[in-house]
Backbone as numpy.savetxt, mean C-alpha at the origin, in Angstrom:
# Nx Ny Nz CAx CAy CAz Cx Cy Cz
-10.44 -8.07 10.95 -9.90 -6.94 10.43 -10.30 -6.91 9.14
-11.04 -5.76 8.68 -11.53 -5.24 7.45 -10.73 -4.01 6.95
-10.25 -4.36 5.46 -9.59 -3.15 4.87 -10.30 -2.91 3.73
-10.24 -1.68 3.47 -10.83 -0.94 2.32 -10.06 -0.30 1.71
-9.64 -0.53 0.41 -8.55 0.25 -0.33 -9.36 1.07 -1.39
-9.16 2.53 -1.46 -9.63 3.57 -2.60 -8.54 4.41 -2.90
-9.15 5.08 -4.23 -8.17 6.18 -4.59 -7.52 5.91 -5.88
-7.83 4.71 -6.37 -7.31 4.28 -7.80 -7.69 5.23 -8.93
-7.28 5.12 -10.11 -7.80 5.93 -11.26 -6.73 5.74 -12.50
-7.29 6.84 -13.60 -6.51 6.64 -14.85 -5.74 7.89 -14.93
-4.26 7.87 -14.91 -3.82 9.06 -14.85 -2.71 9.09 -16.01
-1.69 9.93 -16.33 -0.90 10.03 -17.20 0.50 10.01 -16.59
1.42 9.66 -17.56 2.78 9.55 -16.92 3.19 11.00 -16.29
3.93 10.67 -15.22 4.27 12.01 -14.19 3.28 12.76 -13.45
2.15 11.97 -13.39 0.85 12.80 -12.36 1.08 12.05 -11.09
0.38 12.40 -10.34 0.10 11.98 -8.96 -1.15 11.25 -8.41
-1.14 10.42 -7.60 -2.38 9.91 -7.03 -2.20 9.55 -5.61
-3.21 9.65 -4.89 -3.21 8.95 -3.43 -4.09 8.09 -3.24
-3.71 6.91 -2.59 -4.43 5.49 -2.56 -4.70 5.81 -0.82
-6.06 5.29 -0.20 -6.23 5.26 1.01 -6.44 4.01 1.54
-6.10 3.50 2.66 -6.56 2.11 3.34 -7.33 2.27 4.53
-8.51 2.09 4.58 -9.33 2.27 5.96 -9.04 0.83 6.61
-8.95 0.93 7.90 -8.67 -0.46 8.68 -9.91 -0.24 10.06
-10.48 -1.48 9.92 -11.33 -1.45 11.05 -11.54 -3.09 11.80
-11.84 -3.10 12.91 -12.05 -4.48 13.46 -10.79 -4.73 14.33
-9.76 -4.17 14.40 -8.91 -4.58 15.40 -8.18 -3.00 15.66
-7.60 -3.27 16.91 -6.80 -2.07 17.49 -5.64 -1.57 16.18
-5.66 -0.69 15.73 -4.69 -0.15 14.72 -3.16 -0.21 15.33
-3.21 -0.18 16.35 -1.64 0.17 16.97 -0.96 -1.23 16.99
-1.76 -2.29 16.60 -1.05 -3.69 16.80 -0.86 -4.08 15.63
-1.04 -3.32 14.37 -0.91 -3.77 13.01 0.09 -3.05 12.08
0.87 -3.78 11.42 1.72 -3.30 10.59 1.06 -3.45 9.31
1.02 -2.48 8.36 0.39 -2.36 7.22 1.41 -1.91 5.98
0.92 -2.95 4.85 1.89 -2.57 3.64 0.79 -2.49 2.32
1.53 -1.88 1.16 0.82 -1.63 -0.03 1.59 -2.93 -0.70
0.79 -3.44 -1.59 1.17 -4.32 -2.66 0.68 -4.06 -3.99
1.07 -4.42 -4.90 0.55 -4.24 -6.32 0.76 -5.68 -7.28
-0.12 -5.76 -8.39 -0.12 -6.94 -9.17 -0.38 -6.40 -10.43
0.42 -6.57 -11.33 -0.03 -6.38 -12.54 -0.22 -7.59 -13.34
-1.07 -7.83 -14.26 -1.64 -8.85 -15.11 -0.22 -9.65 -15.49
-0.35 -10.94 -15.12 0.45 -12.00 -15.51 1.77 -11.79 -14.71
1.86 -11.18 -13.61 3.15 -10.79 -12.56 2.77 -11.13 -11.28
3.74 -11.36 -10.50 3.59 -11.81 -9.15 3.31 -10.75 -8.18
2.40 -10.75 -7.11 2.23 -9.57 -6.32 3.68 -9.00 -5.74
3.54 -7.87 -5.89 4.91 -7.01 -5.49 4.57 -6.00 -4.30
5.98 -6.25 -3.59 5.80 -5.31 -2.14 6.10 -3.87 -2.72
5.31 -2.90 -2.23 5.51 -1.60 -2.69 6.09 -0.84 -1.61
5.44 -0.89 -0.54 5.78 0.00 0.94 5.29 -0.67 2.03
5.84 -0.49 3.10 5.05 -0.95 4.48 5.27 -0.05 5.33
4.70 0.18 6.44 4.63 0.95 7.57 4.35 0.24 8.88
5.31 0.72 9.88 5.22 -0.14 11.25 4.22 0.43 11.78
4.02 -0.48 13.14 2.93 0.01 14.16 3.04 1.39 14.41
2.11 2.12 14.47 1.98 3.46 14.95 2.80 4.40 13.93
3.13 3.85 12.68 4.04 4.56 11.87 5.36 4.87 12.26
5.99 4.06 13.24 7.47 4.08 13.74 8.37 3.63 12.70
8.13 3.16 11.77 8.99 2.84 10.58 8.21 2.71 9.13
8.96 2.90 8.23 8.63 2.68 6.85 9.54 2.28 5.93
9.33 1.57 5.02 10.23 0.69 4.05 9.55 0.69 2.51
10.27 0.84 1.44 9.90 0.98 0.27 10.62 -0.15 -0.69
9.85 -0.47 -1.61 10.32 -1.49 -2.66 11.22 -0.30 -3.59
12.27 -1.24 -4.07 13.15 -0.45 -4.99 12.73 0.20 -5.93
11.52 -0.27 -6.70 11.09 0.25 -7.94 10.25 1.56 -7.56
9.73 1.96 -6.28 9.17 3.09 -6.03 9.82 4.02 -5.13
10.90 3.65 -4.71 11.78 4.43 -3.68 11.96 5.75 -4.13
11.79 7.01 -3.37 11.85 8.27 -3.91 10.75 9.01 -4.51
9.60 8.27 -4.90 8.57 8.44 -5.46 7.37 8.29 -4.78
7.11 7.54 -4.08 6.04 7.08 -3.21 6.39 7.24 -1.74
5.07 7.70 -1.17 5.16 8.06 0.29 4.10 7.09 1.00
4.55 6.37 2.10 3.56 5.77 2.78 3.52 6.51 4.11
2.06 6.57 4.67 1.86 7.46 5.76 0.68 6.90 6.80
0.51 7.11 7.91 -0.60 6.66 8.54 -1.29 7.66 9.32
-2.64 7.73 9.83 -3.29 8.44 10.47 -4.06 7.54 11.44
-3.21 7.57 12.68 -3.82 6.75 13.63 -5.26 6.91 14.21
-5.45 8.56 14.31 -6.85 8.65 14.82 -7.87 8.25 13.94
-7.67 8.20 12.50 -8.58 7.83 11.51 -8.47 6.39 11.05
-7.52 5.87 11.62 -7.16 4.21 11.20 -7.25 4.20 9.61
-6.26 4.85 9.11 -6.04 4.92 7.76 -4.51 4.83 7.45
-4.32 4.21 6.32 -2.80 4.56 5.89 -2.96 4.97 4.29
-2.37 5.86 4.06 -2.13 6.42 2.71 -0.94 6.01 1.95
-1.03 6.00 0.85 -0.13 5.84 -0.24 -0.14 7.23 -1.27
0.83 7.84 -1.01 1.13 9.12 -2.07 2.05 8.80 -3.19
1.48 8.67 -4.37 2.45 8.19 -5.56 2.60 9.51 -6.42
3.82 9.90 -6.67 4.14 10.84 -7.50 5.17 10.44 -8.65
5.00 11.02 -9.66 6.08 10.73 -10.80 5.62 9.46 -11.46
4.58 9.16 -11.74 3.99 7.76 -11.86 4.15 7.35 -13.24
4.71 6.25 -13.39 5.10 5.68 -14.81 4.09 4.52 -15.37
4.09 4.24 -16.69 3.40 3.36 -17.03 3.49 2.00 -16.39
4.91 1.53 -15.89 5.00 0.48 -15.33 4.41 0.21 -13.81
3.93 1.21 -13.44 3.34 1.63 -11.97 1.75 0.73 -12.18
1.35 0.69 -13.46 0.10 0.16 -13.72 -0.15 -1.17 -13.06
-1.25 -1.26 -12.15 -1.30 -2.59 -11.32 -2.66 -2.26 -10.38
-3.12 -3.57 -10.09 -4.14 -3.34 -9.10 -3.34 -3.26 -7.68
-3.64 -2.16 -6.66 -3.09 -1.88 -5.60 -3.82 -2.45 -4.26
-3.01 -3.30 -3.50 -3.76 -3.96 -2.26 -3.20 -3.23 -1.22
-4.02 -3.20 -0.17 -3.22 -2.92 1.24 -3.44 -4.13 2.10
-2.53 -4.45 2.89 -2.48 -5.72 3.52 -2.33 -5.35 5.04
-2.41 -5.91 6.09 -2.08 -5.84 7.29 -1.79 -7.18 7.94
-0.84 -6.86 8.97 -0.72 -8.15 9.85 -0.24 -7.87 11.35
-0.22 -8.83 12.32 0.22 -8.39 13.46 1.53 -9.33 13.89
1.79 -9.47 15.02 2.85 -10.50 15.49 4.30 -10.10 14.93
4.83 -10.94 14.42 6.22 -10.63 13.89 6.38 -9.60 12.68
5.15 -9.18 11.92 5.04 -8.31 10.94 5.83 -6.93 11.17
6.60 -6.46 10.38 7.26 -5.32 10.36 6.98 -4.37 9.11
7.45 -3.39 8.98 7.29 -2.30 7.86 8.21 -3.13 6.66
9.09 -3.75 6.99 9.89 -4.54 5.83 9.53 -5.80 5.31
8.49 -6.21 6.00 8.16 -7.66 5.59 7.50 -7.70 4.33
8.17 -8.30 3.22 7.83 -8.33 1.84 7.06 -9.42 1.22
6.97 -10.50 2.27 6.24 -11.68 1.55 4.73 -11.45 1.72
3.94 -11.67 0.78 2.57 -11.28 0.85 2.18 -12.41 1.77
2.50 -13.60 1.73 2.06 -14.78 2.45 1.92 -14.31 4.05
2.84 -13.53 4.27 2.88 -13.12 5.84 1.71 -12.37 6.32
0.94 -11.80 5.27 0.00 -10.74 5.67 -1.33 -11.64 5.82
-2.19 -11.50 7.04 -3.24 -12.20 7.30 -4.56 -11.58 6.72
-4.47 -10.16 6.49 -5.76 -9.36 6.14 -5.32 -8.60 4.97
-6.38 -8.71 4.07 -6.29 -7.83 2.87 -7.45 -7.17 2.27
-7.23 -6.13 1.68 -8.23 -5.07 1.21 -8.60 -5.81 -0.28
-9.83 -5.13 -0.79 -10.20 -5.74 -2.17 -9.42 -5.30 -3.21
-8.45 -4.30 -3.22 -7.69 -3.71 -4.40 -8.49 -2.60 -5.03
-7.47 -1.86 -5.49 -7.91 -0.42 -6.45 -6.99 -0.44 -7.50
-7.48 -0.31 -8.66 -6.87 -0.08 -10.16 -6.22 1.31 -10.12
-4.74 1.08 -10.55 -4.15 2.25 -11.06 -3.64 2.22 -12.30
-3.84 2.81 -13.28 -3.68 2.83 -14.68 -2.83 4.11 -14.93
-1.69 4.25 -15.47 -0.77 5.10 -15.97 -0.64 4.99 -17.53
-1.06 6.13 -18.23 -1.15 5.95 -19.48 0.13 6.85 -20.11
0.57 6.39 -21.28 1.85 7.08 -21.48 1.70 8.26 -22.44
């Protein structure tokens, strides 16, 4: 399975940004997909997850109400729409995928077997 994250950039506080994760190499319907982020000196943090075929969604507490995860099953992509961005959202954002028992609420990054390369999001104050 290959994952390709894109869409990062430099924005100002309050701006919006849309990240996209393209997935190839395995039937999309068998995978749960999540976004994680990692800021310098911090552990990788769960941001949002979406279940197989978009049947469920789950968000980390710090982004709930501001971020929205969605999937396009025809294009094998998962998007993360980020609104109301804050400086504390600055991080490298990774998309990850996993099969088996992985669900939209699986927060442990070690549970995911497939990772994209990450895309930088910088929010200036």
